Short mmCIF file of C-alpha atoms in Angstrom, two decimals:
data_model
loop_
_atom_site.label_atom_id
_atom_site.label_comp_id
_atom_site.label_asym_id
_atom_site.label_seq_id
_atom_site.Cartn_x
_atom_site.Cartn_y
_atom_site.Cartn_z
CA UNK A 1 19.64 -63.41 19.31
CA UNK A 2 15.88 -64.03 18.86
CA UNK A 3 14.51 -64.83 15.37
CA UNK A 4 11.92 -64.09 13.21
CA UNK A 5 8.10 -65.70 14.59
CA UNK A 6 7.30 -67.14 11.28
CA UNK A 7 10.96 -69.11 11.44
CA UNK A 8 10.78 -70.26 15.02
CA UNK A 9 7.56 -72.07 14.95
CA UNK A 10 7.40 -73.52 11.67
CA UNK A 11 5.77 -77.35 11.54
CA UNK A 12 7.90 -80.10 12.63
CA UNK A 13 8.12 -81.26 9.09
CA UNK A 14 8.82 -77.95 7.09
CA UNK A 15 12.70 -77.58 6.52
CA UNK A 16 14.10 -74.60 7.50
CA UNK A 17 14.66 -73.46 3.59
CA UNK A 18 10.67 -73.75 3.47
CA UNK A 19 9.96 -71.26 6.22
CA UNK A 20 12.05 -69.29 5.12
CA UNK A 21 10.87 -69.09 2.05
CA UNK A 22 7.23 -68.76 2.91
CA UNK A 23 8.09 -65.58 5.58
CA UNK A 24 9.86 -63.90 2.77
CA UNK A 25 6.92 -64.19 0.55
CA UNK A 26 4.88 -63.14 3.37
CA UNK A 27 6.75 -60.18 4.08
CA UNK A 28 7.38 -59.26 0.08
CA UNK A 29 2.85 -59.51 -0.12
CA UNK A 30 2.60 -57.50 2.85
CA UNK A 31 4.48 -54.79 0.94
CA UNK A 32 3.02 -55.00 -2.09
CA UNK A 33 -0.29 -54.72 -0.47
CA UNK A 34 0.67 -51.24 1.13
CA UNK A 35 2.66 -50.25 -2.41
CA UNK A 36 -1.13 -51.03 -3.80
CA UNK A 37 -3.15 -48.75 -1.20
CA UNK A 38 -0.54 -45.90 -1.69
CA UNK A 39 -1.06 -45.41 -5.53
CA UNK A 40 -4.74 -46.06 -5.05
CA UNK A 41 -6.04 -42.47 -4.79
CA UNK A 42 -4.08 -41.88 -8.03
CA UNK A 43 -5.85 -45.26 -10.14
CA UNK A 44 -9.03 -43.85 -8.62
CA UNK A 45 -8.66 -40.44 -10.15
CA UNK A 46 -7.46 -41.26 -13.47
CA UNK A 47 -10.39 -43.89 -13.68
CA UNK A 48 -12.97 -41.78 -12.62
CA UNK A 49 -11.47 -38.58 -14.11
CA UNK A 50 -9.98 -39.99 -17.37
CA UNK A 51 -10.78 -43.70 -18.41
CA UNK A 52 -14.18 -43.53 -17.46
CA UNK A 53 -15.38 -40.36 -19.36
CA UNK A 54 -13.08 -41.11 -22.44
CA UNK A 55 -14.42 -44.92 -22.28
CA UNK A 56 -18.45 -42.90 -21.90
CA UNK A 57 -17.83 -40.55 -24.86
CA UNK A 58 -16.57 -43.66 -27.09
CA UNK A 59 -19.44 -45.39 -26.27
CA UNK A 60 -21.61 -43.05 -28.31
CA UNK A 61 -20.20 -44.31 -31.53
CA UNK A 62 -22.08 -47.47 -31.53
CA UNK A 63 -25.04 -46.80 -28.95
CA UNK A 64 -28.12 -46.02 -31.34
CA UNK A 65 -31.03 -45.05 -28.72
CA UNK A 66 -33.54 -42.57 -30.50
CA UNK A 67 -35.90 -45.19 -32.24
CA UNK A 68 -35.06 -47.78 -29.32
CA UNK A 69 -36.01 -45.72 -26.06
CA UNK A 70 -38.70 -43.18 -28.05
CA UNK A 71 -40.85 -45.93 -29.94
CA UNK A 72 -39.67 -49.09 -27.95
CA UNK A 73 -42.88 -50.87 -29.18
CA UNK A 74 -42.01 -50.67 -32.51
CA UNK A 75 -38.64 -51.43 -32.24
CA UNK A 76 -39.56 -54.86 -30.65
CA UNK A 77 -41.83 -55.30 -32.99
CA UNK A 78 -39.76 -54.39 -35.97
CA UNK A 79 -37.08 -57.34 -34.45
CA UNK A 80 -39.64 -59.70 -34.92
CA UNK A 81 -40.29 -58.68 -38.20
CA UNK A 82 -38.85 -61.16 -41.53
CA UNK A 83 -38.04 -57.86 -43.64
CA UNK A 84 -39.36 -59.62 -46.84
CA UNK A 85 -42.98 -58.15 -46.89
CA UNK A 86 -44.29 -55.11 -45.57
CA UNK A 87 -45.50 -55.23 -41.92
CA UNK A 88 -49.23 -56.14 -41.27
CA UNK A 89 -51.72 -53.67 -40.14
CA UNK A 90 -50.72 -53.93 -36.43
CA UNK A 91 -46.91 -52.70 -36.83
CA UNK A 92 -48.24 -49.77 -39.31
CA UNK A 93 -50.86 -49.16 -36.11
CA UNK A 94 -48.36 -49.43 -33.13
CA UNK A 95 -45.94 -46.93 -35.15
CA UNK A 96 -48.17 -44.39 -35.63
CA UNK A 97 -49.75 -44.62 -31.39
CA UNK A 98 -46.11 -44.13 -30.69
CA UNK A 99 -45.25 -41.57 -33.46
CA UNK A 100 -48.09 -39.31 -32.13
CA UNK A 101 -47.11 -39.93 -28.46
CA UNK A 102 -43.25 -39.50 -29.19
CA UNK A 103 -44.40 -35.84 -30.61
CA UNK A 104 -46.53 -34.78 -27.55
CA UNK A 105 -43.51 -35.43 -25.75
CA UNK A 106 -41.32 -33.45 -27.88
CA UNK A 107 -39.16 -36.62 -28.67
CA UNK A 108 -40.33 -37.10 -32.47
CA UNK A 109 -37.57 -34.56 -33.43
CA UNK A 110 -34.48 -37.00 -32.09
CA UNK A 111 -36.27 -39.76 -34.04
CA UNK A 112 -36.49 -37.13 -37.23
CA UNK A 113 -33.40 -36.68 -37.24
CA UNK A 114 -31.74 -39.84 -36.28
CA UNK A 115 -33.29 -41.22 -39.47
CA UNK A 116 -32.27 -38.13 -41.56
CA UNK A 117 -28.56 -39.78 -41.25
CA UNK A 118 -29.45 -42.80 -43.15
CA UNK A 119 -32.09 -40.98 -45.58
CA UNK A 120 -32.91 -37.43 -46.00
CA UNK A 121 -36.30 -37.90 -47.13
CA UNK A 122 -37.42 -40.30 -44.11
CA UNK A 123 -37.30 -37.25 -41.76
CA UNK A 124 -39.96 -35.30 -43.00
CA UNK A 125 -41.87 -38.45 -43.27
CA UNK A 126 -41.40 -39.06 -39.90
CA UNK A 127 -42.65 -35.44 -38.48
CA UNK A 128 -45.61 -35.63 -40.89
CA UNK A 129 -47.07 -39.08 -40.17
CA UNK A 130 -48.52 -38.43 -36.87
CA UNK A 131 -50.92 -35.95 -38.59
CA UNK A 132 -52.10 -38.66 -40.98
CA UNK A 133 -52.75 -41.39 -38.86
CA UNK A 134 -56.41 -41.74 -38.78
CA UNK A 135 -57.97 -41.38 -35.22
CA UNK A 136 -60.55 -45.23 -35.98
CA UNK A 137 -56.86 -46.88 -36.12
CA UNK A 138 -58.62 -49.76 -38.34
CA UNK A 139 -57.57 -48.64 -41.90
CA UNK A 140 -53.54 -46.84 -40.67
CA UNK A 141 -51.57 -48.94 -43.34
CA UNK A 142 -53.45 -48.55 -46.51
CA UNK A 143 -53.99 -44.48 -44.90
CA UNK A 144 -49.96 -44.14 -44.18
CA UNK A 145 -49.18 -45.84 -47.93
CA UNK A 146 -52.30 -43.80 -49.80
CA UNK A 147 -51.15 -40.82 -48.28
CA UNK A 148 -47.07 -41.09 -47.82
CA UNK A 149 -46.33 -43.78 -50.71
CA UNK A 150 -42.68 -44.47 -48.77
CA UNK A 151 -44.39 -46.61 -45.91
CA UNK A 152 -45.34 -48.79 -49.18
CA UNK A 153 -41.84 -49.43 -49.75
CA UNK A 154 -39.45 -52.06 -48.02
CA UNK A 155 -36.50 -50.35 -47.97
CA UNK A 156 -38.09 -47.50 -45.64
CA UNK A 157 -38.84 -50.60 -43.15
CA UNK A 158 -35.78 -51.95 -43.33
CA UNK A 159 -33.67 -48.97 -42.69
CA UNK A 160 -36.51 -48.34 -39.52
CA UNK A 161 -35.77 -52.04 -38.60
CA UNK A 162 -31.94 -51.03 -38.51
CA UNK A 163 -32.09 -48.07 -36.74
CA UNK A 164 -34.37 -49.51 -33.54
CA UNK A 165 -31.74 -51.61 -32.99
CA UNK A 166 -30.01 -50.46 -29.02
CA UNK A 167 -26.19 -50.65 -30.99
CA UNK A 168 -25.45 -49.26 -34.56
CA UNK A 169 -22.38 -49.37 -36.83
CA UNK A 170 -23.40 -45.79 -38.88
CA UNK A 171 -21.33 -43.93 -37.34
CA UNK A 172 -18.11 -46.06 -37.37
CA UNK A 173 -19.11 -46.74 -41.29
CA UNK A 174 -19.69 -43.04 -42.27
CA UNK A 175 -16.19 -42.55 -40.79
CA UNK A 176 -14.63 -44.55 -43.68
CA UNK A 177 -17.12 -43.35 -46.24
CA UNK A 178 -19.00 -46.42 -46.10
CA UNK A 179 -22.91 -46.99 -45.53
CA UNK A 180 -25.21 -49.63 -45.38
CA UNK A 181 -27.07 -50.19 -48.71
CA UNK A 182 -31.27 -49.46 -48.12
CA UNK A 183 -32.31 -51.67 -50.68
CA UNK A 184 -29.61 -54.76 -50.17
CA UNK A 185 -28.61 -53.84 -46.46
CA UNK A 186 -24.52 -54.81 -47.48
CA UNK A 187 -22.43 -51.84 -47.05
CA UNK A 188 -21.23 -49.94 -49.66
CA UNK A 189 -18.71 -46.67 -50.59
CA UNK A 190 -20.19 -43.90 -50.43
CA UNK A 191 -20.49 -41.15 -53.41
CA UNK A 192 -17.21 -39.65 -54.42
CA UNK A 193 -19.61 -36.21 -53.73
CA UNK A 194 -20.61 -37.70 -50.48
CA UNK A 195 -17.22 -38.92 -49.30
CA UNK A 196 -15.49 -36.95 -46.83
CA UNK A 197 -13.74 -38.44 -43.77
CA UNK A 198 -11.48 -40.52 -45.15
CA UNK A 199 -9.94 -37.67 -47.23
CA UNK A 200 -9.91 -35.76 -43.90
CA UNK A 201 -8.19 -38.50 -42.04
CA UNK A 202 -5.57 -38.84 -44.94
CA UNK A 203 -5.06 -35.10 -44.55
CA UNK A 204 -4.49 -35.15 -41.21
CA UNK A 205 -1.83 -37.54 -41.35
CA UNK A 206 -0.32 -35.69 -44.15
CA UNK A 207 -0.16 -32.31 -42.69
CA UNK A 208 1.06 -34.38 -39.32
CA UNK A 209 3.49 -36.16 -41.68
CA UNK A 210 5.36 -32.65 -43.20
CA UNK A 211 5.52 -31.28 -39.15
CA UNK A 212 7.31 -34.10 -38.12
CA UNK A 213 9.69 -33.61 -41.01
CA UNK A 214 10.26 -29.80 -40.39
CA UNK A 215 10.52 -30.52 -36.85
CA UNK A 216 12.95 -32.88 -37.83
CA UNK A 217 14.80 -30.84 -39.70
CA UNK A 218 15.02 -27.91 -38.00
CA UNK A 219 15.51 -29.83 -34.64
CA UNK A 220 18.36 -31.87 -35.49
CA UNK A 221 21.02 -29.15 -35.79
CA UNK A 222 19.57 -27.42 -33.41
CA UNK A 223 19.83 -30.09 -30.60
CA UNK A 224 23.37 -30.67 -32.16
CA UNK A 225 24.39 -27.45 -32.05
CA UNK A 226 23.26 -27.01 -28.55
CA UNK A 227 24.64 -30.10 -27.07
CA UNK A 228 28.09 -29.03 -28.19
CA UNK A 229 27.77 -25.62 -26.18
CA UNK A 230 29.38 -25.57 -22.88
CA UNK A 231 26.46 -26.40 -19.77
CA UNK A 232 25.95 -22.65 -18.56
CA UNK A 233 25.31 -21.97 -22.34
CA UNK A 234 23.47 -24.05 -23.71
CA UNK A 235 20.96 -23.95 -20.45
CA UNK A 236 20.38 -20.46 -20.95
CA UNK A 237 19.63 -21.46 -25.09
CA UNK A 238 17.34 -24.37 -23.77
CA UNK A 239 15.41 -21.54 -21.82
CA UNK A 240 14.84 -19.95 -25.59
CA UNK A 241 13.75 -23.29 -27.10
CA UNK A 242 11.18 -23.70 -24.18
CA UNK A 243 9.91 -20.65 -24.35
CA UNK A 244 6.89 -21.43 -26.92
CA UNK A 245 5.65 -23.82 -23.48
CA UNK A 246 5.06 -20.52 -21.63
CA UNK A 247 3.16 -18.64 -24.09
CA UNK A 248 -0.81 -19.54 -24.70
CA UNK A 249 -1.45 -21.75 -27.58
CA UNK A 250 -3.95 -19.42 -28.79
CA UNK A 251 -1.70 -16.16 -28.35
CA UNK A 252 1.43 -17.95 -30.52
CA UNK A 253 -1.77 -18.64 -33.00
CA UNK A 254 -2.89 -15.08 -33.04
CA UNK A 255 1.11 -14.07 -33.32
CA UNK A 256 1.76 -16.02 -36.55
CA UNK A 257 -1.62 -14.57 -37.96
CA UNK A 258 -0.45 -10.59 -36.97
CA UNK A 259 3.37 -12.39 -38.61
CA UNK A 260 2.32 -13.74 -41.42
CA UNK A 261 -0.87 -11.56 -43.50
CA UNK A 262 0.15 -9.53 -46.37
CA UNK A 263 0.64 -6.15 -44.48
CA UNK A 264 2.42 -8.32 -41.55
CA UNK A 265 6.66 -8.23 -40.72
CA UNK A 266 7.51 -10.93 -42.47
CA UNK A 267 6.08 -9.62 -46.14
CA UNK A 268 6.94 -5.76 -45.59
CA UNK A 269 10.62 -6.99 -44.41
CA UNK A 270 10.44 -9.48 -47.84
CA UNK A 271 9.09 -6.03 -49.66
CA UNK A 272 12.36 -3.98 -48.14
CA UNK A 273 14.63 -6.62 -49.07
CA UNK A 274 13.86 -6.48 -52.34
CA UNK A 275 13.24 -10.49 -52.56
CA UNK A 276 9.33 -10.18 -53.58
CA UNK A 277 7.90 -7.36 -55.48
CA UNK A 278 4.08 -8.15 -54.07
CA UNK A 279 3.10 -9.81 -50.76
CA UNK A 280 3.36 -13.52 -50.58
CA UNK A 281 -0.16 -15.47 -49.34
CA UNK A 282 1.53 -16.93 -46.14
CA UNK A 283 -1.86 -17.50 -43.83
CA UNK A 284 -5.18 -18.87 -44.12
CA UNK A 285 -3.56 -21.78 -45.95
CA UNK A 286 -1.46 -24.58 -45.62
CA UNK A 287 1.66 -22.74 -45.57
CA UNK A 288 0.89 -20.74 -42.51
CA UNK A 289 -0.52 -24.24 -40.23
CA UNK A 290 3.28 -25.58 -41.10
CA UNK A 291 4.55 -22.59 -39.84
CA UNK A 292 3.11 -22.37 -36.68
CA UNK A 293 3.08 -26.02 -35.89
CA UNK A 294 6.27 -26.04 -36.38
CA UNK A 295 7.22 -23.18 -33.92
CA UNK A 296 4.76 -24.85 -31.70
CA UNK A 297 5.92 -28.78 -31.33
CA UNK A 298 9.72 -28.30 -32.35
CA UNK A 299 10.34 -28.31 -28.93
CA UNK A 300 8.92 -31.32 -28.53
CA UNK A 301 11.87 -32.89 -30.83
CA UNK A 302 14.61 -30.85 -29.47
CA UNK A 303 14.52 -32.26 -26.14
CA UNK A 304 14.82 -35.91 -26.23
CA UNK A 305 17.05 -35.29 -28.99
CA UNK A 306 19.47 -32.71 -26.72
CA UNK A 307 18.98 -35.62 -24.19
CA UNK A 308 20.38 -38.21 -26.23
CA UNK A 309 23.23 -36.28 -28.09
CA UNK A 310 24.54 -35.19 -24.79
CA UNK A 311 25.15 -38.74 -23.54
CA UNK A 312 27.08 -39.31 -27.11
CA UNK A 313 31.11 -39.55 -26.31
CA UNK A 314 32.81 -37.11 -28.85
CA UNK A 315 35.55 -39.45 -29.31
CA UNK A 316 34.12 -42.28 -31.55
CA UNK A 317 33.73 -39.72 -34.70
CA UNK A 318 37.62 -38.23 -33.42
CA UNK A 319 38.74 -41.80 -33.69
CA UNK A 320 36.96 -42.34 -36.85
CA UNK A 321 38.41 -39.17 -38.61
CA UNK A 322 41.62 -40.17 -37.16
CA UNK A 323 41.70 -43.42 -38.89
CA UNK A 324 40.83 -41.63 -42.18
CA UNK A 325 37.26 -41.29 -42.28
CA UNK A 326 36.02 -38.09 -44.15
CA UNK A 327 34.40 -35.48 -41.52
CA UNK A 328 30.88 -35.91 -43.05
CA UNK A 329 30.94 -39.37 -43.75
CA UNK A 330 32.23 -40.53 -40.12
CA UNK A 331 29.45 -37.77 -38.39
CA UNK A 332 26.99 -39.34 -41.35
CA UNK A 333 27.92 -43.24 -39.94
CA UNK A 334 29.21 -43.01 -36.54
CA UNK A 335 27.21 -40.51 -34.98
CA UNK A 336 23.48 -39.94 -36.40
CA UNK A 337 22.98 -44.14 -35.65
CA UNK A 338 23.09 -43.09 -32.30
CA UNK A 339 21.02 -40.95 -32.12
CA UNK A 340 18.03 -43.01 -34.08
CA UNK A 341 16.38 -43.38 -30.90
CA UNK A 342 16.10 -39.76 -30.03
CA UNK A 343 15.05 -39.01 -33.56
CA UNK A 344 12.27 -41.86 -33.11
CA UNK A 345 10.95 -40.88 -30.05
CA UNK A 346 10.67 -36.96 -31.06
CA UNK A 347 9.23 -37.57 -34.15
CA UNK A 348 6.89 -39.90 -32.99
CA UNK A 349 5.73 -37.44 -29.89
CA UNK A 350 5.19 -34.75 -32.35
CA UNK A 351 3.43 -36.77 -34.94
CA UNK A 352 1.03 -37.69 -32.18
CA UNK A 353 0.26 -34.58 -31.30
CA UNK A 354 -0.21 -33.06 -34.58
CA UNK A 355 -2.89 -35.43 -35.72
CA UNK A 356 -4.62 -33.59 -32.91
CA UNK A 357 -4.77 -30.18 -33.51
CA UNK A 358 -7.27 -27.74 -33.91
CA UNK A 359 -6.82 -24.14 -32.64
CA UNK A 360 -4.29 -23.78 -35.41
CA UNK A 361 -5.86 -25.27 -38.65
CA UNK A 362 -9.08 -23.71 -37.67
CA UNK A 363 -7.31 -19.79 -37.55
CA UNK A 364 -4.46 -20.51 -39.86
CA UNK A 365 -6.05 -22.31 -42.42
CA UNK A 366 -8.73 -22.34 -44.88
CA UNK A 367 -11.69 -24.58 -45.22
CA UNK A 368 -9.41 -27.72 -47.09
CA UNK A 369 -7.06 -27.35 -44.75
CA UNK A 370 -9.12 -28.47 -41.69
CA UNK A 371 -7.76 -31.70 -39.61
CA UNK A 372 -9.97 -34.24 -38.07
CA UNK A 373 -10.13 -32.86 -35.08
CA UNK A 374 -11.86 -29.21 -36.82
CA UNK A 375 -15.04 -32.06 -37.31
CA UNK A 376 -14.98 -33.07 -34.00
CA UNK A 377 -15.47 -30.00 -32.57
CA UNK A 378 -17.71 -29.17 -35.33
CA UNK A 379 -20.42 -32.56 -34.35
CA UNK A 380 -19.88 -32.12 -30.79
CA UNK A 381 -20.83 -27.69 -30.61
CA UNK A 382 -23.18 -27.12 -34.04
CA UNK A 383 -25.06 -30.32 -34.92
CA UNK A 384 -24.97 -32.42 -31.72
CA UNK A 385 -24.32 -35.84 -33.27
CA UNK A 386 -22.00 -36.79 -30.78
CA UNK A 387 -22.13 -40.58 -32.41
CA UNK A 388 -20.14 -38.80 -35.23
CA UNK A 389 -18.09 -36.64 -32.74
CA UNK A 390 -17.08 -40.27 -30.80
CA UNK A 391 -16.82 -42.11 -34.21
CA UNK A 392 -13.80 -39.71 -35.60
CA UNK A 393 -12.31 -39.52 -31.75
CA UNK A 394 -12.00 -43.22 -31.83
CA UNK A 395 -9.82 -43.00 -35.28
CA UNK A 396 -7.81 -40.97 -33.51
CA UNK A 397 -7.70 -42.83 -30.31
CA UNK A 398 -6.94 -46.12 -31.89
CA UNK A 399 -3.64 -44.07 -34.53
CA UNK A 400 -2.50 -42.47 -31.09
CA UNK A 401 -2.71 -46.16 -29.49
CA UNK A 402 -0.62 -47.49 -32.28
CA UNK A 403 1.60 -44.68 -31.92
CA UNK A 404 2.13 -45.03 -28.51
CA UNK A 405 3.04 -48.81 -28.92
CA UNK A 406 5.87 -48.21 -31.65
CA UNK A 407 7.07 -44.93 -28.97
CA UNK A 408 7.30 -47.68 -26.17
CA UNK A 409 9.28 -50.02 -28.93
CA UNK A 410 11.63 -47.69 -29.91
CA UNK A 411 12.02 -46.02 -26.71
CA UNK A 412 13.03 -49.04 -25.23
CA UNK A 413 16.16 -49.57 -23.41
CA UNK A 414 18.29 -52.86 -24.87
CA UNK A 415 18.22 -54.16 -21.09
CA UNK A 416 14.58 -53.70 -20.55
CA UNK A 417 13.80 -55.25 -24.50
CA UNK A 418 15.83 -58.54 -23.41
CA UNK A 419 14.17 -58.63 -19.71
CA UNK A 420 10.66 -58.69 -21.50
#
């Protein structure tokens, strides 16, 4: 019987244990090689189709290019500059050369309104200075201060000096309500009737918060009930539970809002009933979003709690009440512990996905009822700040992130937690 190459001319001093060893590793990097090439085309795509635009858009939070790229002069300039007197003649000179240039090319707008963010005033400022800069060039900083008294001041140089610089930290500040102080340059809270995004984020995990707990509720019996049905049945009641997946998001939206007004079926059959004598508010509020993103994600819950129920032996809560226990009480501590995991793992999926929503706060709800996601949309498609836009994805990027690593934890199989 021949054997292997790699075993039948090993060196004369290698032990046959050695070359054996060495083939198999050969043979085991061989395959992993191949294993590697196969799922290439599939790391390819999700880079180029997933990590890198996500990773591009993200970027914008901190890139800061309007002052940097459109007066690059003066940003250099302003790098060099101590910040503890006003800038000599030349500076005041170079910025207004490059302030009348950056308007011929139509670029003085981006730097308008760039500034505008830190300082409403400094944006009319900027689109009227090129028309006072005197054409000799020899007298522009006692012109510019005569004639616009904020170039006197240091705190309009300093915030200029900030701004030129390629990265910035406004956006990720403003997220949190903070912003860098003109006068002392520390960062600061912002106005309580400037602060917004932080109560936004807080309501977003709130409103995620009370759908997970609906879902919760309303799932849990549901999966129970279902797992104890007999296979034929309870596949044709799964097909019910799944049937929100094959319905547009925007349709089941546009459902709840037909559902739910005051002349809609749910208040006339209240009416006939006699339960309400006038038509409850049920939409363009808070009420109506839990509604509907309820009906939407309970699905979401049912299934990998239906998973894990139906892998539950019915004869640990028999033996229980057999021994004694009360009905409740041995259901209560027998069989919910078991299912902890499928309760984690729903509520967690569903909790994810709610902090993301915006089709139904924006149609259900009114305007404090809006998630962060409604501002997203709103920077990226009105105002075109899409370093705000990427700031308030990243908060959710980095909650989701954090998510995800307690869903892996939780999720994780006793044998797998001990082999890592």
């Amino acid at each position: 019987m021949s054997q292997n190459p790699a075993i039948e001319s090993p060196s004369a001093s290698m032990p046959a244990a050695q070359a054996l060893s060495l083939w198999l590793r050969q043979r085991f990097s061989s395959k992993t090689w191949r294993s590697l090439l196969l799922i290439a085309p599939l790391f390819i795509f999700v880079v180029v189709c997933f990590l890198f635009p996500v990773a591009s858009i993200l970027s914008k939070s901190v890139e800061n290019p309007e002052l940097h790229d459109n007066l690059p002069l003066t940003s250099a300039a302003l790098q060099q500059w101590s910040g503890n007197a006003l800038p000599d003649g030349t500076l005041y000179a170079t910025l207004g050369s490059e302030l009348i240039a950056a308007r011929e090319r139509g670029q003085i707008a981006a730097v308008a309104k760039r500034l505008s963010y830190e300082d409403s005033a400094l944006r009319r400022l900027i689109i009227s200075t090129p028309r006072l800069v005197p054409a000799s060039g020899e007298q522009v900083k006692q012109t510019l201060i005569a004639r616009q008294p904020l170039w006197g001041e240091l705190s309009t140089w300093r915030t200029l000096q900030r701004v030129a610089r390629p990265l910035t930290s406004y956006y990720l500040l403003s997220v949190f309500d903070r912003k860098v102080d003109n006068q002392s340059g520390s960062v600061q809270v912002q106005p309580a009737d400037k602060a917004l995004y932080v109560n936004v984020l807080l309501r977003t995990l709130w409103m995620a918060l009370v759908v997970t707990l609906l879902c919760v509720g309303i799932g849990y019996p549901l999966a129970y009930w279902l797992a104890k049905q007999p296979a034929n049945r309870a596949s044709l009641l799964m097909i019910l539970v799944l049937l929100p997946f094959w319905t547009s998001l925007i349709v089941r939206t546009a459902s709840w809002i037909v559902l739910l007004q005051s002349g809609g079926l749910i208040n006339r059959a209240l009416l006939a009933s006699g339960v309400i004598d006038h038509p409850l508010t049920l939409v363009f509020n808070r009420v109506g979003i839990y509604i509907s993103m309820t009906h939407i994600l309970l699905p979401f819950i049912v299934l990998p709690l239906y998973a894990v129920m139906k892998g539950i032996s019915p004869g640990y809560v028999r033996a229980a009440v057999s021994l004694g226990a009360h009905p409740f009480l041995a259901f209560w501590r027998i069989y919910v512990p078991q299912t902890y995991n499928g309760i984690a793992a729903g509520a967690l999926l569903v909790f994810m996905m709610a902090i993301g929503y915006y089709v139904t706060p924006a149609l259900l709800g009114g305007p404090d009822d809006q998630m962060v996601s409604y501002f997203v949309a709103f920077f990226t498609n009105s105002t075109m700040n899409w370093g705000m836009a990427a700031a308030l994805g990243s908060q959710l990027l980095i909650i989701v992130l954090l998510l995800y690593i307690v869903y892996v934890r939780v999720t994780r199989t006793p044998a797998a937690a001990s082999a890592h």
